Tab-separated table of C-alpha atoms and ligand atoms in Angstrom:
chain	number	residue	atom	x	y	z
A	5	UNK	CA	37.360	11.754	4.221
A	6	UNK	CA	34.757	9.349	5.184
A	7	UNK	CA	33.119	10.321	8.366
A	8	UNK	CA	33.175	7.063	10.869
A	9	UNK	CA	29.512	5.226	12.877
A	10	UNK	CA	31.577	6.889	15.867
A	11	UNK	CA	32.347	10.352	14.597
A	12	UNK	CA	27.848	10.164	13.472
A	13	UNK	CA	27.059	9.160	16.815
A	14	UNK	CA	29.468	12.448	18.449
A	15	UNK	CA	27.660	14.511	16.057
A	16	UNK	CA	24.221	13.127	17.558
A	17	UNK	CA	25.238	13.737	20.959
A	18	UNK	CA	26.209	17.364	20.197
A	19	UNK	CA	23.656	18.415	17.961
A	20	UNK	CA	20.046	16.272	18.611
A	21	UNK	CA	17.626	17.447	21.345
A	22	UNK	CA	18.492	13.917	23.629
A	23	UNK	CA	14.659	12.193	23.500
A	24	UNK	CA	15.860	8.880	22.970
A	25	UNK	CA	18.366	6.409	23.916
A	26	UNK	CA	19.738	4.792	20.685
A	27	UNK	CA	20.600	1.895	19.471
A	28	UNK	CA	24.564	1.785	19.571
A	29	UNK	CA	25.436	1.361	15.639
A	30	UNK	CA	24.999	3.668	12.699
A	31	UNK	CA	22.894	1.893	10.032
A	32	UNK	CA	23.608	2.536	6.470
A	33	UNK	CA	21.385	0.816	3.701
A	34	UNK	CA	18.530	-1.895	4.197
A	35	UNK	CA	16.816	-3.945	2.194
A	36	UNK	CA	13.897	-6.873	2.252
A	37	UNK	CA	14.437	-7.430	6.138
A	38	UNK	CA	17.885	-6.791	6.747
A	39	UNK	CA	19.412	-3.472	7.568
A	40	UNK	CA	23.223	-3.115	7.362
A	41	UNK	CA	25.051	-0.243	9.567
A	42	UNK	CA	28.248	1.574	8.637
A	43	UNK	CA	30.369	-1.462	9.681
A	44	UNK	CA	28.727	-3.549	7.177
A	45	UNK	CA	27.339	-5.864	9.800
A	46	UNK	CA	23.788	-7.192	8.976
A	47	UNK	CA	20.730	-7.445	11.355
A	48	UNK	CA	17.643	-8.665	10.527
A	49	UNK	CA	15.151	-6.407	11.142
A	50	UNK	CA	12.053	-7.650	12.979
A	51	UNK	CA	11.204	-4.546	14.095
A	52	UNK	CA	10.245	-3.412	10.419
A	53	UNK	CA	11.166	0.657	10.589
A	54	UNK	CA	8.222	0.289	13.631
A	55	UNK	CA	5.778	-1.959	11.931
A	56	UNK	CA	6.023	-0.148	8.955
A	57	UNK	CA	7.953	-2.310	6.219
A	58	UNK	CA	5.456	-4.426	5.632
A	59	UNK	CA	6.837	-5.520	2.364
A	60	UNK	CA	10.048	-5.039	3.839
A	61	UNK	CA	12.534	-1.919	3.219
A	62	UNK	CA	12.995	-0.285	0.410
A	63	UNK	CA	10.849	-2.272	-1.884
A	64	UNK	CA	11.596	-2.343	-5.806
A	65	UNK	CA	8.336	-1.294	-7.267
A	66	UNK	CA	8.089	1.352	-3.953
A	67	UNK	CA	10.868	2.702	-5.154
A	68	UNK	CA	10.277	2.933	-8.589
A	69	UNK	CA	7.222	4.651	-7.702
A	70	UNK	CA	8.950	7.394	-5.567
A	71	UNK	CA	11.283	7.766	-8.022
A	72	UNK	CA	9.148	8.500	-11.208
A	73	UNK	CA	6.743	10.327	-9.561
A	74	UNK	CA	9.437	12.801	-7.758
A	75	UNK	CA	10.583	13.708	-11.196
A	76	UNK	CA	6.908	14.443	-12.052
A	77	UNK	CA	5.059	16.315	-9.642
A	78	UNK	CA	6.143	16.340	-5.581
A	79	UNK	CA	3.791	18.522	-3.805
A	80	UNK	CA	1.157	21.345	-4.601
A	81	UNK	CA	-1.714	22.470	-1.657
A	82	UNK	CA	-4.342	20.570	-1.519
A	83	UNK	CA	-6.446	23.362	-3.180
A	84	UNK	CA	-5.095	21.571	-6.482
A	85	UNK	CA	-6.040	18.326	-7.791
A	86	UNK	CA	-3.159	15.484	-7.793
A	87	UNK	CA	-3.439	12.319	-9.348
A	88	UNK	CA	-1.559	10.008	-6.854
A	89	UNK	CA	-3.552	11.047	-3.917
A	90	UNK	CA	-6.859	10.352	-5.899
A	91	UNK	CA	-5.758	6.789	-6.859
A	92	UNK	CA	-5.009	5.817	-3.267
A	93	UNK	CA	-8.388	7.249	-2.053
A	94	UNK	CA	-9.661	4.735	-4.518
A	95	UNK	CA	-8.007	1.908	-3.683
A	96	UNK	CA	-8.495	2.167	0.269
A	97	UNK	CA	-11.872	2.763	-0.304
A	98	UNK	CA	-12.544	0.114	-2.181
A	99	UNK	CA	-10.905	-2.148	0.094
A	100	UNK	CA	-12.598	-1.131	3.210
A	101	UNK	CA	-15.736	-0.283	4.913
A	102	UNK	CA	-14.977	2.941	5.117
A	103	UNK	CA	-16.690	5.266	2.567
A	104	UNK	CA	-14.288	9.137	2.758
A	105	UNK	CA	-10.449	9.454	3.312
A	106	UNK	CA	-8.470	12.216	4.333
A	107	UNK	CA	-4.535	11.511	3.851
A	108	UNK	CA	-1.878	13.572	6.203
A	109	UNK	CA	1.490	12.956	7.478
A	110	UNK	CA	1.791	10.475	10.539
A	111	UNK	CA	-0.226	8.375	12.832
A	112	UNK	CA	-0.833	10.951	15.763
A	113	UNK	CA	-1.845	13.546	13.061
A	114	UNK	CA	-4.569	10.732	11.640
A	115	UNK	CA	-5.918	10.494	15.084
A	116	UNK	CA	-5.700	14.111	16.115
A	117	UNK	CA	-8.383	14.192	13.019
A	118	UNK	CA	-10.666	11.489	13.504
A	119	UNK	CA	-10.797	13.444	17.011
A	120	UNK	CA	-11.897	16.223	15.463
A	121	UNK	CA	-14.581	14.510	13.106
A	122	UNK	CA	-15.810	12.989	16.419
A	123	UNK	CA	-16.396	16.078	18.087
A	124	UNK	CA	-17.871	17.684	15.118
A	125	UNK	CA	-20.396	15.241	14.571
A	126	UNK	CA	-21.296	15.516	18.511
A	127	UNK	CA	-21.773	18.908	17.704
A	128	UNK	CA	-24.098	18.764	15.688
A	129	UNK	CA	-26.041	15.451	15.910
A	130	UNK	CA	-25.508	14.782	20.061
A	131	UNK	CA	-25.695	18.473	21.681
A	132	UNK	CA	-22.414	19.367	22.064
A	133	UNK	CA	-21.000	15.594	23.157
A	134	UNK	CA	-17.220	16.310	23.333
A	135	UNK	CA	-15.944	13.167	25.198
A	136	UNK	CA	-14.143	10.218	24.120
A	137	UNK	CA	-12.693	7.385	25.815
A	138	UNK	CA	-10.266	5.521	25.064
A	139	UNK	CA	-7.831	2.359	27.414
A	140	UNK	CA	-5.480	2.168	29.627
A	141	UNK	CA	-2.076	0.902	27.836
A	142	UNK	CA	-3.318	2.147	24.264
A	143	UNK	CA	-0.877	4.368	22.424
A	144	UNK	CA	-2.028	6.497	20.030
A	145	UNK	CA	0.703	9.321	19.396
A	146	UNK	CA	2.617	12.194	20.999
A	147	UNK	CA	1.251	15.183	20.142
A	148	UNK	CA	-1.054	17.520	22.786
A	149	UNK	CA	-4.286	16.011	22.024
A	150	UNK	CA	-2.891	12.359	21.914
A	151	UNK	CA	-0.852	12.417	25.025
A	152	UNK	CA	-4.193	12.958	26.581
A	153	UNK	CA	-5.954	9.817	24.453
A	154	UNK	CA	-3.200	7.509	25.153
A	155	UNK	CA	-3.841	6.349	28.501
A	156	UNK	CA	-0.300	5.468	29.862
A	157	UNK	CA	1.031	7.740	33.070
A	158	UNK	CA	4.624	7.505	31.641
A	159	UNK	CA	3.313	10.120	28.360
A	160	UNK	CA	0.826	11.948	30.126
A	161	UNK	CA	2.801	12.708	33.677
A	162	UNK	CA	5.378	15.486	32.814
A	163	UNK	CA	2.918	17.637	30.676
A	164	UNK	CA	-0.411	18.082	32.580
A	165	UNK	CA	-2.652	19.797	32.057
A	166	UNK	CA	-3.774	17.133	29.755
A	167	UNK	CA	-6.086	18.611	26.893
A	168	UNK	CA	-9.645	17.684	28.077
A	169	UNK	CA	-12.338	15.453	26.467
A	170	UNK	CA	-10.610	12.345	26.905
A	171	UNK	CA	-11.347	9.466	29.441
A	172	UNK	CA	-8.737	6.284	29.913
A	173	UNK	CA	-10.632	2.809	31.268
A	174	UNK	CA	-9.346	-0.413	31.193
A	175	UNK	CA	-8.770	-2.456	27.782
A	176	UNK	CA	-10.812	-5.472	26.930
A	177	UNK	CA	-13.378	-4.536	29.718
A	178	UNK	CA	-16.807	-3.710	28.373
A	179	UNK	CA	-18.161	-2.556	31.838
A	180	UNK	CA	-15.832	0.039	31.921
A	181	UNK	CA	-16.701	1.558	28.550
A	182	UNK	CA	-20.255	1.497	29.941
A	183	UNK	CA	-19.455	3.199	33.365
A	184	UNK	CA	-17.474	5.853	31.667
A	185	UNK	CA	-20.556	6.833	29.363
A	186	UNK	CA	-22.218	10.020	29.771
A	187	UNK	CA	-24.695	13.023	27.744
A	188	UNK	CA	-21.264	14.465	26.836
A	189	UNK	CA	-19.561	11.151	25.250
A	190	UNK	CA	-19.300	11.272	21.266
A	191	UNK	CA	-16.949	8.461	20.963
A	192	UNK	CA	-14.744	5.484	22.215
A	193	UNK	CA	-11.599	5.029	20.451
A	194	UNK	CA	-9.532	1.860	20.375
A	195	UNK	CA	-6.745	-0.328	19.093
A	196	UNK	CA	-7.583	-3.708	17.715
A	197	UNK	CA	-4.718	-4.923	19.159
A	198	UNK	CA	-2.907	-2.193	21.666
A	199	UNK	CA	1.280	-2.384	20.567
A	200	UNK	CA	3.006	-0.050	21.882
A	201	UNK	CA	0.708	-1.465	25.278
A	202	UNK	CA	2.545	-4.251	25.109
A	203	UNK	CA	0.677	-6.358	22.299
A	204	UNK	CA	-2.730	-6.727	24.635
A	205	UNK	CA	-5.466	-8.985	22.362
A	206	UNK	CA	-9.315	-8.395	23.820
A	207	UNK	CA	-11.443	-10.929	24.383
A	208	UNK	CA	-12.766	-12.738	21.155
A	209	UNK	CA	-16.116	-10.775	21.793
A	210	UNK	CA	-14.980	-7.560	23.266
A	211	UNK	CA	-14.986	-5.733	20.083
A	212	UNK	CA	-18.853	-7.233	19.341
A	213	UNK	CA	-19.495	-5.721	22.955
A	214	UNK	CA	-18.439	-2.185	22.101
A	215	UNK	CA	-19.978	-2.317	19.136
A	216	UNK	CA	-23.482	-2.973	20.257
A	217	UNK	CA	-23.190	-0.576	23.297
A	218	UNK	CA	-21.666	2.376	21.059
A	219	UNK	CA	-25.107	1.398	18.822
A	220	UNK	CA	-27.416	1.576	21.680
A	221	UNK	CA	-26.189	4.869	22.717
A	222	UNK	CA	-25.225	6.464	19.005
A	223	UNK	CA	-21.350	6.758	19.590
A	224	UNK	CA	-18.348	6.440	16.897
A	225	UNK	CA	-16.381	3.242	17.300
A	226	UNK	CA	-13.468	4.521	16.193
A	227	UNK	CA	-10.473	2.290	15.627
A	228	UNK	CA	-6.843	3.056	15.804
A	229	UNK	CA	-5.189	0.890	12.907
A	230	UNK	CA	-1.763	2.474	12.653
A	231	UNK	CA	-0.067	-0.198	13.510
A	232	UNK	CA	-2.422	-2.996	13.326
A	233	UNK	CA	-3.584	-1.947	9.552
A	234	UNK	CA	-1.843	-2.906	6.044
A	235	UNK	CA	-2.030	-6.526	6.926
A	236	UNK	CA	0.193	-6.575	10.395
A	237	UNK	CA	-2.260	-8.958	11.930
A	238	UNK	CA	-3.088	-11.023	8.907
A	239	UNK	CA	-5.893	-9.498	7.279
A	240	UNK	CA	-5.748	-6.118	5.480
A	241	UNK	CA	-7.361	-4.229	8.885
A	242	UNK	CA	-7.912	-5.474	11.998
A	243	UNK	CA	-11.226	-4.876	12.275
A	244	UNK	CA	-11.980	-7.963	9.466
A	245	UNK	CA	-11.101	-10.537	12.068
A	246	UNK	CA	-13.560	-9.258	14.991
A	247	UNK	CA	-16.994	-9.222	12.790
A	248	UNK	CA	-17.984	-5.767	13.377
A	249	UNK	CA	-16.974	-2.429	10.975
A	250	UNK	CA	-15.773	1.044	12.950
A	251	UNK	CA	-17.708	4.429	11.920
A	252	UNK	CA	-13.780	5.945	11.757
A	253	UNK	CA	-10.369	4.893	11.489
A	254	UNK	CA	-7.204	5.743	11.083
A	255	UNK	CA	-3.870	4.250	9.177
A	256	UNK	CA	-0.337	5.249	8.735
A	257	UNK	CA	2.538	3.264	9.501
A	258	UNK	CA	3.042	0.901	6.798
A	259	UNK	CA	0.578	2.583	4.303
A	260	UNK	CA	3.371	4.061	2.179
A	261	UNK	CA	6.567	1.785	2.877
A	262	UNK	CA	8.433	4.251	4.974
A	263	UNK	CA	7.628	7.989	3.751
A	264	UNK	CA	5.495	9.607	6.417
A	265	UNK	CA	1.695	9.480	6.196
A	266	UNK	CA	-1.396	8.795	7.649
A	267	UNK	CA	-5.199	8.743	6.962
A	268	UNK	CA	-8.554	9.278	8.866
A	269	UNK	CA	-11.047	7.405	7.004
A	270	UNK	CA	-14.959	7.273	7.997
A	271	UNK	CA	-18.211	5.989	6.429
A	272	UNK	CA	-20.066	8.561	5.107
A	273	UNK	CA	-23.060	9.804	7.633
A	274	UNK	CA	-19.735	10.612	9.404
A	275	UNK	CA	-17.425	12.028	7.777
A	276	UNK	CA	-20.022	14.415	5.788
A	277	UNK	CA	-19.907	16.557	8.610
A	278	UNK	CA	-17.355	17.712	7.915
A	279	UNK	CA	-16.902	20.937	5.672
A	280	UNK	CA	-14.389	22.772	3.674
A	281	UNK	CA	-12.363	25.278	5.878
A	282	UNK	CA	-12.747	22.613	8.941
A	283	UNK	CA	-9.557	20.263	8.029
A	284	UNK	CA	-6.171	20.980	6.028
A	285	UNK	CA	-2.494	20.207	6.081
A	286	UNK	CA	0.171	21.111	4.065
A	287	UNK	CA	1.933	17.827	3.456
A	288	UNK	CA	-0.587	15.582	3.275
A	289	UNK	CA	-1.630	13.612	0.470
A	290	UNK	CA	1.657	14.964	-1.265
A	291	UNK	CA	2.031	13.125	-4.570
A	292	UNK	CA	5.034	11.381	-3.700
A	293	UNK	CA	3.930	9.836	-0.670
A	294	UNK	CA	0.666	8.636	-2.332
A	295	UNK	CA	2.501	7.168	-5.135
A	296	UNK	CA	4.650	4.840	-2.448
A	297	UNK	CA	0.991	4.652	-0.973
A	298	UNK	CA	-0.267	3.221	-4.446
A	299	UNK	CA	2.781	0.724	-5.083
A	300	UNK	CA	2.535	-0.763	-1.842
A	301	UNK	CA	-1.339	-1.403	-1.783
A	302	UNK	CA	-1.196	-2.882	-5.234
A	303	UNK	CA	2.084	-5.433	-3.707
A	304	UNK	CA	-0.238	-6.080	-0.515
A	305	UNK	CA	-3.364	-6.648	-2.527
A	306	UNK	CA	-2.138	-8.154	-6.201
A	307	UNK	CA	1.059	-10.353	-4.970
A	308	UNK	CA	-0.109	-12.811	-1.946
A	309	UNK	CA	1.538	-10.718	0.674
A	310	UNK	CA	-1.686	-11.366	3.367
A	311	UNK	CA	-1.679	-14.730	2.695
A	312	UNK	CA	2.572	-15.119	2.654
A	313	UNK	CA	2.267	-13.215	5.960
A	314	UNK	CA	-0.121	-15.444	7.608
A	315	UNK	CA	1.686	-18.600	6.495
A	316	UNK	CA	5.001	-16.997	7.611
A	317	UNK	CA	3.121	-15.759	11.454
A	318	UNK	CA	1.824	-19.585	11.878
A	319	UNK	CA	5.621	-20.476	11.150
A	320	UNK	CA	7.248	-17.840	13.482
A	321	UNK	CA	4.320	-18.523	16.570
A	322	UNK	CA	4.955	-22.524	16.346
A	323	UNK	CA	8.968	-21.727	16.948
A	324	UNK	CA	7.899	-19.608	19.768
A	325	UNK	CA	5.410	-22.029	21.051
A	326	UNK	CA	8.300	-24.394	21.108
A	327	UNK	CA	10.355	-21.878	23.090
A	328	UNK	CA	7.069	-21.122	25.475
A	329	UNK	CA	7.289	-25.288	26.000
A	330	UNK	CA	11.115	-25.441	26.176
A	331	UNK	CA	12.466	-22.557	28.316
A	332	UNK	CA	10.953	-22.218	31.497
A	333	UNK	CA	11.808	-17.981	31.280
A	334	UNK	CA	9.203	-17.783	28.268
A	335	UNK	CA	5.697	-17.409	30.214
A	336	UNK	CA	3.191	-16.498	26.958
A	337	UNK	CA	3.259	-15.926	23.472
A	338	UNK	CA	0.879	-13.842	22.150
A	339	UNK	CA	-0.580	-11.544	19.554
A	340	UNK	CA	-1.686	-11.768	15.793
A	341	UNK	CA	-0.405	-11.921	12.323
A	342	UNK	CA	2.911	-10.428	12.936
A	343	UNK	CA	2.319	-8.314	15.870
A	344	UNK	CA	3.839	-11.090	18.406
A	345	UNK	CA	5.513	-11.389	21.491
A	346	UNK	CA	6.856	-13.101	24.225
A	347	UNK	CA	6.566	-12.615	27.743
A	348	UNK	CA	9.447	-13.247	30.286
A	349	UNK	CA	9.718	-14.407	34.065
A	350	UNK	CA	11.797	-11.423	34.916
A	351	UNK	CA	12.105	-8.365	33.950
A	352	UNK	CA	15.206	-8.818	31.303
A	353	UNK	CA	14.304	-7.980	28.230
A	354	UNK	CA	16.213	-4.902	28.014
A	355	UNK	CA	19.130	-7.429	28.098
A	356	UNK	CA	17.593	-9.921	25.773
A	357	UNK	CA	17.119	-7.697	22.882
A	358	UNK	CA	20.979	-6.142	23.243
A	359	UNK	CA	21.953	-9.864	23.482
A	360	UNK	CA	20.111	-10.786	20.383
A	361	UNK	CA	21.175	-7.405	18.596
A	362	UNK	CA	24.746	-8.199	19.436
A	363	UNK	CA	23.959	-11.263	17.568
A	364	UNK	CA	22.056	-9.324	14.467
A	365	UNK	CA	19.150	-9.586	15.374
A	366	UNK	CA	16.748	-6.622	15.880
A	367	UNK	CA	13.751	-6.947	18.655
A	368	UNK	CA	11.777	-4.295	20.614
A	369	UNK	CA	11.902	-4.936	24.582
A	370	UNK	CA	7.850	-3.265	24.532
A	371	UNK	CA	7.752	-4.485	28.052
A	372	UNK	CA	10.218	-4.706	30.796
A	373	UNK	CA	9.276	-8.108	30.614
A	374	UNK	CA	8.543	-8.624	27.213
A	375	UNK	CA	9.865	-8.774	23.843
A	376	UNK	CA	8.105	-7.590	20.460
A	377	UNK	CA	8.164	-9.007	16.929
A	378	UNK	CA	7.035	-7.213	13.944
A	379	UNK	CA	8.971	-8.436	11.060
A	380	UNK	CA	7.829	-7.623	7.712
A	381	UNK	CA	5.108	-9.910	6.210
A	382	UNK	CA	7.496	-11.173	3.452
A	383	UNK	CA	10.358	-12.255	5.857
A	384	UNK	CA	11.269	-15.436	4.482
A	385	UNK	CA	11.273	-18.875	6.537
A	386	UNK	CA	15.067	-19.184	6.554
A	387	UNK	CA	15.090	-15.480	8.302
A	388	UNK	CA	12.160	-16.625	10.769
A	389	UNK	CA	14.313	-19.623	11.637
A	390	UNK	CA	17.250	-17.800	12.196
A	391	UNK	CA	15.672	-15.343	14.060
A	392	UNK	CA	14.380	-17.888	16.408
A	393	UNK	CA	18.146	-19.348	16.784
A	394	UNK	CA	19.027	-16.217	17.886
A	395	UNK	CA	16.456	-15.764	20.385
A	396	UNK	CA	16.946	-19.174	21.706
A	397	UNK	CA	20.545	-19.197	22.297
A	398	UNK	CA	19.553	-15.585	24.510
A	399	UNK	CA	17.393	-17.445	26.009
A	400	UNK	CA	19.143	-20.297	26.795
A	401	UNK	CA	22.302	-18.059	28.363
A	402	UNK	CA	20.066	-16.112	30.437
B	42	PLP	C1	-1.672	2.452	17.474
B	42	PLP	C2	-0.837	3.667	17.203
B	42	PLP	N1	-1.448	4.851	17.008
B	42	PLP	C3	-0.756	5.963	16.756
B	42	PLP	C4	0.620	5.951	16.702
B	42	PLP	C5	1.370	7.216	16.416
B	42	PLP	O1	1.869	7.189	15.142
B	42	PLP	P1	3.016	8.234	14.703
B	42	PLP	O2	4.255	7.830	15.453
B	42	PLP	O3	3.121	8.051	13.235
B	42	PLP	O4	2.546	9.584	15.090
B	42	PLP	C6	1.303	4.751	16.902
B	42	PLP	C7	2.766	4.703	16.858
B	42	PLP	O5	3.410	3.768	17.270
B	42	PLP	C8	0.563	3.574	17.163
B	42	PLP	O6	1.154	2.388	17.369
């Protein structure tokens, strides 16, 4: 007996701790950008798994990869050498700045490391520094350390004390970032282009600005490009578009297609301060994962998907220009690549995006008055017009 989307969602409501409030169907299979739940109605998917389908779900020569290598090798400790891990390394570092990788499971886990690396090398090359500030509105994960990083009251307020060492100031503001500096900072730590904030773009010369100052005063720039890296704003990292390299950063999201993993990467005067015994995880850099790691860097890099992405971004923002000129309820449109969104005059977009899912198609409300896109790069321009249909007959009915 087949079990029905209703009898899954009972089962969910009896069984999972209650964190979040889902979506109301039961999704089944997905591919490119469309996902299809139990019904067998289709949605297209512009919320990419999170901006992490990049190259869209469950990508042939991803899944090849999985497949082959989980009939090969799937996990050993890193005390052993494995080949997939080793060929991802390669290719990340050779398409960087960065000069060292460490690969573990998600985005918070990346960050609770380059954390780590930061204090260490305050340790030993600034006295002890131990501080590191980061904005107001960034996200950068949910675990202890994070929580305290990510400097938004709503993930910090029911779990004070907050772990210590971490100072919030206000995004795209250089003056701040100076005012908060003291003997004990080691680091400021920021995203390129803050999503989960609300999908906040600095200044064209903040980043230049923080550069220089963390030079002046020999602190890590370290940049958070979970969900800005892989290409999401148009160029492999984020940092390619704002003239200046980071000491650290870290990746995950979109780096293996959709199996869970993340990576702290540094240049080298950095990350050699670190020493074996100081880092370690058991799931991390597990074959598998690497191997979807591998397949999609080689689709991102070898088959046009930066450039298809930026072509398909200047589509999607010129139908939501048109919208910004055409409905008097869309105030902005902003963002990069294909980390866009919309603002609203009110604070509806709760109902826009169970308007446009009703309609099939998939949007993130990031803002009680704004909507998120993050399709995948290769969403095609019949599925970016569509999607734009959609949203303007919401629009229009609001
Ligand atoms: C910029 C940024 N950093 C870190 C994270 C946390 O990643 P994860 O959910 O994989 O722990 C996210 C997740 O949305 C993110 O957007």
């Amino acid at each position: 007996m087949t079990t029905t989307g209703e009898q899954w969602k009972q089962i969910e409501s009896d069984y999972y701790m209650q964190v979040v409030n889902r979506m109301p169907m039961v999704l089944d299979h997905a591919e490119g950008t469309c996902v299809y739940d139990t019904d067998g109605k289709r949605y297209l998917d512009f919320t990419a798994g999170w901006a992490v389908l990049n190259i869209g779900h469950s990508h042939p020569a991803v899944t090849k990869a999985i497949q082959e290598q989980a009939g090969k090798i799937m996990q050993m400790s890193n005390l052993f050498y494995t080949i997939p891990q080793l060929k991802l390394a390669q290719i990340l570092i050779d398409n960087s700045v960065m000069d060292r990788v460490f690969f573990c499971n998600s985005g918070a886990e990346a960050n609770e490391g380059v954390c780590k690396l930061a204090r260490k090398y305050g340790k030993i090359k600034k006295n002890g520094a131990n501080e590191i500030i980061t904005a107001n509105n960034s996200f950068h994960g949910r675990t202890m350390g994070m929580m305290a990083a990510t400097g938004q009251a709503h993930y910090q307020d029911n779990w004070r004390p907050l772990a210590p060492g971490f100072v919030n100031v206000d995004y795209d503001d250089i003056d701040a970032i100076k005012a908060a500096t003291n003997d004990k900072t080691c680091a400021v730590m920021l995203e390129p282009v803050q999503g989960e904030g609300g999908v906040n773009v600095p200044a064209p010369d903040y980043f230049k600005q923080v550069r220089a100052w963390c030079d002046e005063n020999d602190l890590l720039l370290i940049l958070d490009e979970v969900q800005t890296g892989m290409g999401r704003t148009g160029t492999l990292w984020a940092y390619e578009q704002e003239g200046i390299e980071p000491d650290i950063m870290s990746v995950a999201k979109a780096l293996a297609s959709g199996l869970p993993i993340g990576a702290m990467l540094a240049k080298e005067e950095v990350a050699s301060h670190l020493v074996p015994g100081d880092h370690g995880t058991t799931f991390g850099a597990n074959p598998v994962t690497c191997a979807a790691g591998v397949a999609t860097l080689r689709e991102i890099l070898d088959n046009g998907v930066l450039a298809a992405g930026r072509r398909a971004s200047e589509r999607f923002v010129g139908r939501l220009r048109s919208m910004e000129d055409r409905f008097e309820n869309v105030t902005e449109v902003r963002g990069r690549g294909m980390i866009l969104a919309i603002n609203l005059d009110a604070e509806v977009s709760a109902d826009v995006v169970a308007q446009c899912r009703e309609k099939g198609l998939l949007v993130n409300n990031v803002r009680p008055d704004a909507i998120r896109f993050m399709p995948p790069l290769t969403v095609s321009d019949d599925e970016i017009d569509r999607a734009c249909d959609i949203l303007e007959e919401v629009l229009s009915g609001l």
